């Protein structure tokens, strides 16, 4: 633990002209007294760490000293490509690995380029979870992430409805979608790939052996196909509606985007007022009622009859409420 901290301290000093004890303590998450002891240990080991006294003082490396400990380990190189998703790195237990990788890259850069990571972080940030939701990191995510990185099979016990199921899996990749983590895995018994929500895992046991990956497996392509299949599979009902021009504009904001796009690609001819008739694929009449209510007077339900009657009752109640 201390050896890794000392290396990180050298890399920090190598990437900047000087740093105060408070700055180093903050970066390394230790006390300033520990920084003093670490600086003395480095000096005794032959690393020329010099302490400037006074209010503007700090620690620096003397004589253009450069460590050769800047080569990236494989895990650091892989984590570096995920460094734009800090929350995901933290949840997978890779935050320290990515931090070490960034420091090594920074230390290897020309002095004029060493602030590149800071300036990029000031300008771009990815916040994956949806609005008005508090994402929770699944407790077993780090274990699953380890299995994915090391190509190690797992035996996962998970909830499926009211039952618990245990299955042997070959974990190929992780996907973070709208704040929810999914595992894309091959089921050896079935010889097919499937998707699992990690927050439904109850237990995960890692095998010591490694499985052989299928080289042609494409995680983004596989996820895209499965996501499209899922979106189509839940749209089991249809609703026929008339939409005002404003209703057409607002439809993609209240309905599933896949459903709205499919409906608006082939609308009926507009009437003299500009209203169009479209058929909407929806998950159910109940869901359609909740979603289309948001359009208010910009939509008229034509079919099914039961849903039209429900909207008529809603309209009567609103008229009575507002007089």
XYZ file of C-alpha atoms in Angstrom:
323
model
C 0.000 0.000 0.000
C 2.741 2.458 0.991
C 4.923 1.520 -1.996
C 2.073 2.318 -4.393
C 1.514 5.641 -2.611
C 5.207 6.567 -2.871
C 5.215 5.826 -6.599
C 2.098 7.907 -7.038
C 3.706 10.757 -5.104
C 6.752 10.722 -7.396
C 4.521 10.723 -10.472
C 2.528 13.654 -9.121
C 5.673 15.678 -8.502
C 7.047 14.710 -11.889
C 3.927 15.996 -13.647
C 3.905 19.409 -11.901
C 6.527 22.041 -11.017
C 5.765 21.728 -7.285
C 2.985 20.765 -4.888
C 2.234 21.789 -1.333
C 1.906 19.219 1.430
C -1.826 19.978 1.570
C -2.221 19.336 -2.171
C -0.324 16.050 -1.970
C -2.294 14.986 1.096
C -5.543 15.672 -0.742
C -4.463 13.768 -3.854
C -3.131 10.781 -1.905
C -5.888 10.841 0.737
C -3.489 10.899 3.700
C -2.448 13.456 6.323
C 0.186 16.143 5.784
C 2.302 14.428 8.439
C 2.266 11.272 6.306
C 3.393 13.344 3.312
C 6.363 14.603 5.326
C 7.357 11.049 6.258
C 6.875 9.823 2.675
C 9.039 12.651 1.293
C 11.794 11.713 3.747
C 11.518 8.042 2.741
C 11.834 8.945 -0.943
C 14.858 11.128 -0.244
C 16.534 8.299 1.680
C 15.827 5.980 -1.270
C 17.685 8.307 -3.636
C 14.752 10.206 -5.146
C 15.721 13.915 -5.067
C 12.646 15.356 -3.370
C 13.264 18.902 -2.168
C 11.070 20.829 0.275
C 10.772 24.602 -0.206
C 10.014 26.393 3.049
C 7.697 29.335 3.529
C 4.119 30.258 2.605
C 4.757 29.656 -1.115
C 6.761 26.514 -0.454
C 6.079 22.947 -1.364
C 7.686 19.767 -2.630
C 9.429 19.388 -5.976
C 11.870 17.116 -7.758
C 15.380 18.473 -8.204
C 17.428 18.552 -11.397
C 14.793 17.444 -13.856
C 14.588 14.015 -12.220
C 12.322 11.596 -14.119
C 11.273 8.164 -12.973
C 11.121 5.273 -15.403
C 8.020 3.897 -13.682
C 5.720 5.348 -16.333
C 5.003 2.197 -18.331
C 1.322 1.293 -18.256
C 0.246 -2.075 -16.907
C -2.427 -3.813 -18.974
C -5.139 -3.171 -16.377
C -4.172 0.511 -16.244
C -4.244 0.856 -20.020
C -7.693 -0.751 -20.162
C -9.014 1.425 -17.343
C -7.648 4.545 -19.050
C -10.099 4.074 -21.921
C -12.943 4.255 -19.374
C -11.641 7.350 -17.605
C -14.377 9.518 -19.134
C -16.953 7.643 -17.046
C -15.733 8.297 -13.477
C -18.893 7.050 -11.783
C -18.745 3.747 -13.644
C -15.068 3.305 -12.777
C -15.827 3.906 -9.111
C -18.694 1.406 -9.083
C -16.548 -1.274 -10.748
C -13.699 -0.728 -8.286
C -11.316 0.625 -10.934
C -10.959 4.237 -9.765
C -7.444 3.805 -8.302
C -6.224 1.885 -11.356
C -7.435 4.599 -13.717
C -5.932 7.303 -11.533
C -2.515 5.615 -11.662
C -2.788 5.295 -15.434
C -3.637 8.968 -15.870
C -0.696 9.962 -13.697
C 1.703 7.834 -15.744
C 0.447 9.327 -18.977
C 0.697 12.836 -17.528
C 4.246 12.214 -16.308
C 5.291 11.061 -19.774
C 3.929 14.160 -21.526
C 5.801 17.322 -22.368
C 5.470 19.993 -19.641
C 3.280 22.115 -21.917
C 0.752 19.276 -22.230
C 0.546 18.087 -18.633
C -2.589 20.062 -17.859
C -4.493 18.313 -20.691
C -6.375 15.992 -18.325
C -7.455 18.908 -16.131
C -8.586 21.111 -19.004
C -10.514 18.224 -20.602
C -12.238 17.416 -17.297
C -13.271 21.069 -16.992
C -14.988 20.934 -20.378
C -16.539 17.448 -20.697
C -18.352 15.269 -18.199
C -20.594 12.238 -18.703
C -23.506 11.819 -16.277
C -25.080 8.506 -17.297
C -28.112 8.094 -14.955
C -31.472 9.541 -15.924
C -32.911 12.672 -14.303
C -34.806 12.429 -11.006
C -33.351 9.037 -10.114
C -30.887 7.958 -7.477
C -28.754 5.217 -9.052
C -27.563 2.494 -6.700
C -24.406 0.556 -7.395
C -25.144 -3.205 -7.274
C -23.236 -4.801 -4.411
C -21.928 -7.599 -6.644
C -20.818 -5.333 -9.511
C -17.085 -5.305 -8.592
C -17.015 -9.117 -8.529
C -18.762 -9.313 -11.905
C -16.417 -6.662 -13.309
C -13.410 -8.719 -12.154
C -14.808 -11.742 -13.963
C -15.347 -9.703 -17.135
C -11.785 -8.320 -17.087
C -10.183 -11.731 -16.394
C -12.454 -13.858 -18.657
C -13.417 -16.020 -15.691
C -16.678 -18.005 -15.710
C -19.142 -17.372 -12.913
C -22.042 -19.153 -11.297
C -24.713 -16.534 -10.641
C -27.789 -16.886 -8.482
C -30.417 -14.286 -9.384
C -34.080 -13.363 -9.036
C -36.427 -14.213 -11.890
C -39.913 -13.140 -10.926
C -40.674 -14.702 -7.562
C -38.158 -17.523 -8.028
C -34.378 -17.810 -7.641
C -32.342 -19.281 -10.480
C -28.719 -20.414 -10.590
C -26.852 -20.422 -13.878
C -23.291 -20.867 -15.137
C -22.256 -17.902 -17.276
C -19.303 -16.687 -19.310
C -19.308 -12.906 -18.680
C -18.392 -11.051 -21.882
C -19.212 -7.422 -21.148
C -20.886 -4.818 -18.948
C -23.317 -2.143 -20.111
C -24.467 0.898 -18.122
C -27.863 2.002 -19.451
C -29.729 4.911 -17.813
C -28.049 4.202 -14.464
C -28.716 0.427 -14.575
C -25.897 -2.119 -14.978
C -26.372 -5.116 -17.294
C -24.193 -8.159 -17.926
C -23.946 -9.571 -21.436
C -22.955 -13.201 -21.001
C -22.761 -16.456 -22.907
C -24.696 -19.384 -21.419
C -22.523 -22.445 -22.142
C -25.403 -24.908 -21.673
C -27.513 -23.094 -24.259
C -24.691 -21.874 -26.493
C -26.275 -18.424 -26.738
C -25.752 -14.911 -25.409
C -28.183 -13.306 -22.952
C -28.540 -10.118 -20.914
C -28.909 -9.962 -17.112
C -29.595 -7.073 -14.733
C -26.828 -7.146 -12.150
C -29.007 -5.635 -9.401
C -31.007 -8.886 -9.505
C -27.944 -11.021 -8.713
C -28.031 -12.523 -5.228
C -24.656 -14.316 -5.295
C -21.712 -14.660 -7.684
C -18.991 -17.322 -7.513
C -15.921 -16.876 -9.734
C -14.154 -19.848 -11.312
C -10.346 -19.976 -11.192
C -10.172 -21.163 -14.803
C -10.556 -18.816 -17.782
C -12.922 -19.274 -20.690
C -11.962 -18.691 -24.316
C -13.689 -15.657 -25.790
C -15.288 -15.688 -29.202
C -13.123 -13.169 -31.052
C -15.958 -12.015 -33.294
C -18.184 -10.982 -30.361
C -19.041 -7.266 -30.697
C -20.409 -5.833 -27.437
C -21.840 -2.561 -28.848
C -23.419 -4.409 -31.780
C -24.853 -7.152 -29.542
C -26.301 -4.611 -27.098
C -27.818 -2.555 -29.901
C -29.610 -5.600 -31.331
C -30.892 -6.738 -27.930
C -32.070 -3.242 -26.993
C -34.011 -2.946 -30.248
C -35.535 -6.407 -29.774
C -36.571 -5.507 -26.233
C -38.162 -2.243 -27.334
C -40.198 -4.094 -29.969
C -41.135 -6.974 -27.669
C -42.870 -4.798 -25.068
C -45.033 -2.979 -27.636
C -47.852 -5.554 -27.690
C -50.914 -3.321 -28.211
C -52.040 -0.606 -30.617
C -53.892 2.655 -30.104
C -55.400 4.769 -32.915
C -55.342 8.494 -32.191
C -55.793 11.903 -33.811
C -53.025 14.394 -33.099
C -52.969 18.153 -33.456
C -49.825 19.720 -34.969
C -48.665 20.461 -31.415
C -49.504 16.883 -30.414
C -47.311 15.575 -33.249
C -44.447 17.741 -32.035
C -44.843 16.627 -28.417
C -45.466 12.919 -29.042
C -41.787 11.808 -28.888
C -41.496 13.426 -25.448
C -44.390 11.511 -23.871
C -44.203 8.173 -25.691
C -41.444 5.621 -26.098
C -39.187 7.058 -28.862
C -39.305 3.796 -30.826
C -43.103 3.793 -30.752
C -43.378 7.484 -31.665
C -40.951 7.151 -34.563
C -42.773 4.123 -35.991
C -46.121 5.921 -35.785
C -45.014 9.224 -37.284
C -43.249 7.629 -40.252
C -46.603 6.887 -41.927
C -49.297 9.274 -40.635
C -52.649 9.725 -42.339
C -53.388 12.782 -44.471
C -53.929 15.881 -42.285
C -57.456 17.300 -42.025
C -58.199 21.005 -42.686
C -57.102 21.853 -39.134
C -53.797 19.988 -39.554
C -54.751 17.030 -37.339
C -53.438 13.593 -38.399
C -54.525 10.059 -37.565
C -51.797 7.619 -36.508
C -51.598 4.120 -35.055
C -49.342 3.891 -32.011
C -47.664 0.654 -30.868
C -47.841 0.688 -27.065
C -46.982 -1.585 -24.166
C -50.590 -1.768 -22.916
C -53.763 0.312 -22.698
C -52.873 1.182 -19.099
C -49.458 2.507 -20.097
C -50.943 4.327 -23.103
C -53.456 6.048 -20.803
C -50.672 7.300 -18.541
C -48.478 8.475 -21.415
C -51.083 10.074 -23.675
C -52.758 11.937 -20.809
C -49.722 14.223 -20.910
C -50.849 15.504 -24.342
C -54.120 16.834 -22.919
C -56.401 18.342 -25.604
C -53.789 17.779 -28.326
C -54.839 14.114 -28.747
C -58.144 12.323 -29.382
C -58.365 8.573 -28.767
C -60.230 6.763 -31.573
C -59.587 3.126 -30.634
C -59.820 0.936 -28.698
C -63.270 1.922 -27.471
C -62.512 1.123 -23.822
C -59.567 3.523 -23.796
C -61.646 6.231 -25.519
C -64.331 5.881 -22.812
C -61.654 6.193 -20.147
C -60.389 9.456 -21.636
C -63.991 10.715 -21.939
C -64.492 10.103 -18.213
C -61.241 11.915 -17.481
C -62.416 14.864 -19.570
C -65.778 14.964 -17.761
C -64.049 14.927 -14.383
C -61.727 17.727 -15.436
C -64.646 19.804 -16.719
C -66.458 19.304 -13.398
C -63.325 20.103 -11.433
C -62.578 23.341 -13.288
C -66.206 24.327 -13.949
